[in-house]
CSV table of C-alpha atoms and ligand atoms in Angstrom, one decimal:
chain,number,residue,atom,x,y,z
A,1,UNK,CA,10.1,-52.3,-37.8
A,2,UNK,CA,11.1,-54.1,-39.8
A,3,UNK,CA,8.7,-56.7,-42.0
A,4,UNK,CA,9.3,-59.8,-40.8
A,5,UNK,CA,8.1,-61.5,-44.1
A,6,UNK,CA,9.8,-59.3,-46.9
A,7,UNK,CA,12.2,-57.2,-45.3
A,8,UNK,CA,10.7,-54.4,-46.0
A,9,UNK,CA,12.3,-51.6,-43.6
A,10,UNK,CA,10.2,-48.7,-45.2
A,11,UNK,CA,6.5,-50.1,-42.9
A,12,UNK,CA,4.4,-48.1,-42.2
A,13,UNK,CA,3.4,-47.1,-39.2
A,14,UNK,CA,-0.3,-47.1,-37.9
A,15,UNK,CA,-0.4,-46.6,-34.3
A,16,UNK,CA,2.5,-47.0,-30.9
A,17,UNK,CA,2.4,-50.9,-31.8
A,18,UNK,CA,1.0,-51.8,-35.0
A,19,UNK,CA,2.5,-51.2,-38.4
A,20,UNK,CA,1.7,-51.9,-41.9
A,21,UNK,CA,4.3,-53.6,-45.3
A,22,UNK,CA,2.7,-51.9,-48.0
A,23,UNK,CA,5.2,-54.2,-50.0
A,24,UNK,CA,3.2,-57.3,-48.7
A,25,UNK,CA,-0.3,-55.6,-47.6
A,26,UNK,CA,1.0,-57.6,-43.9
A,27,UNK,CA,-0.4,-55.5,-40.0
A,28,UNK,CA,2.9,-56.1,-37.7
A,29,UNK,CA,0.7,-55.8,-34.5
A,30,UNK,CA,3.2,-55.5,-32.2
A,31,UNK,CA,2.3,-57.1,-28.9
A,32,UNK,CA,2.4,-56.7,-24.7
A,33,UNK,CA,4.4,-59.4,-24.2
A,34,UNK,CA,6.7,-58.0,-27.3
A,35,UNK,CA,5.5,-60.6,-29.4
A,36,UNK,CA,4.8,-60.5,-33.3
A,37,UNK,CA,1.3,-61.3,-35.0
A,38,UNK,CA,0.7,-60.1,-38.0
A,39,UNK,CA,-1.8,-60.0,-40.2
A,40,UNK,CA,-2.2,-60.5,-43.4
A,41,UNK,CA,-4.9,-57.9,-46.0
A,42,UNK,CA,-6.1,-59.8,-48.6
A,43,UNK,CA,-7.5,-57.9,-52.0
A,44,UNK,CA,-11.0,-57.6,-51.4
A,45,UNK,CA,-10.2,-56.5,-48.1
A,46,UNK,CA,-10.4,-59.7,-46.3
A,47,UNK,CA,-8.1,-59.8,-42.7
A,48,UNK,CA,-6.3,-63.7,-42.1
A,49,UNK,CA,-4.2,-64.0,-39.4
A,50,UNK,CA,-0.7,-65.9,-40.4
A,51,UNK,CA,2.4,-66.6,-37.8
A,52,UNK,CA,5.7,-66.0,-38.1
A,53,UNK,CA,8.3,-67.6,-36.5
B,1,LIG,ZN1,6.4,-57.0,-46.4
Protein backbone atom coordinates (compact mmCIF):
# COMPACT_ATOMS: atom_id res chain seq x y z
CA UNK A 1 0.00 0.00 0.00
CA UNK A 2 1.48 3.28 -1.10
CA UNK A 3 0.73 6.22 1.15
CA UNK A 4 -1.58 8.52 -0.83
CA UNK A 5 -0.26 11.56 1.00
CA UNK A 6 3.52 11.37 0.88
CA UNK A 7 3.99 8.53 -1.59
CA UNK A 8 5.87 6.35 0.89
CA UNK A 9 5.78 2.81 -0.46
CA UNK A 10 6.96 1.22 2.78
CA UNK A 11 3.83 1.55 4.86
CA UNK A 12 3.38 -0.93 7.68
CA UNK A 13 0.56 -3.42 7.48
CA UNK A 14 -1.58 -3.47 10.62
CA UNK A 15 -4.20 -5.90 9.38
CA UNK A 16 -5.80 -7.06 6.16
CA UNK A 17 -7.26 -3.67 5.36
CA UNK A 18 -5.33 -1.32 7.62
CA UNK A 19 -1.95 0.23 6.93
CA UNK A 20 0.16 2.78 8.71
CA UNK A 21 2.52 5.36 7.24
CA UNK A 22 5.25 6.17 9.76
CA UNK A 23 6.34 9.05 7.56
CA UNK A 24 3.25 11.18 8.05
CA UNK A 25 1.61 9.24 10.91
CA UNK A 26 -1.50 8.33 9.02
CA UNK A 27 -3.54 5.18 9.23
CA UNK A 28 -4.87 4.04 5.90
CA UNK A 29 -8.06 2.02 5.82
CA UNK A 30 -9.35 0.18 2.84
CA UNK A 31 -13.10 0.05 3.17
CA UNK A 32 -15.32 -2.71 1.84
CA UNK A 33 -16.00 -0.68 -1.27
CA UNK A 34 -12.25 -0.33 -1.81
CA UNK A 35 -12.46 3.29 -0.83
CA UNK A 36 -9.47 4.77 0.95
CA UNK A 37 -10.08 6.32 4.33
CA UNK A 38 -7.31 8.15 6.12
CA UNK A 39 -6.92 8.79 9.81
CA UNK A 40 -4.32 11.27 10.96
CA UNK A 41 -2.69 10.57 14.30
CA UNK A 42 -1.54 13.75 15.99
CA UNK A 43 1.32 14.03 18.45
CA UNK A 44 -0.95 13.91 21.49
CA UNK A 45 -2.46 10.63 20.31
CA UNK A 46 -5.77 11.97 19.14
CA UNK A 47 -6.97 11.07 15.69
CA UNK A 48 -9.02 12.84 13.11
CA UNK A 49 -10.16 11.82 9.66
CA UNK A 50 -8.69 13.31 6.54
CA UNK A 51 -9.94 12.68 3.08
CA UNK A 52 -8.03 11.78 -0.02
CA UNK A 53 -9.30 12.49 -3.49
ZN1 LIG B 1 2.70 9.06 4.25
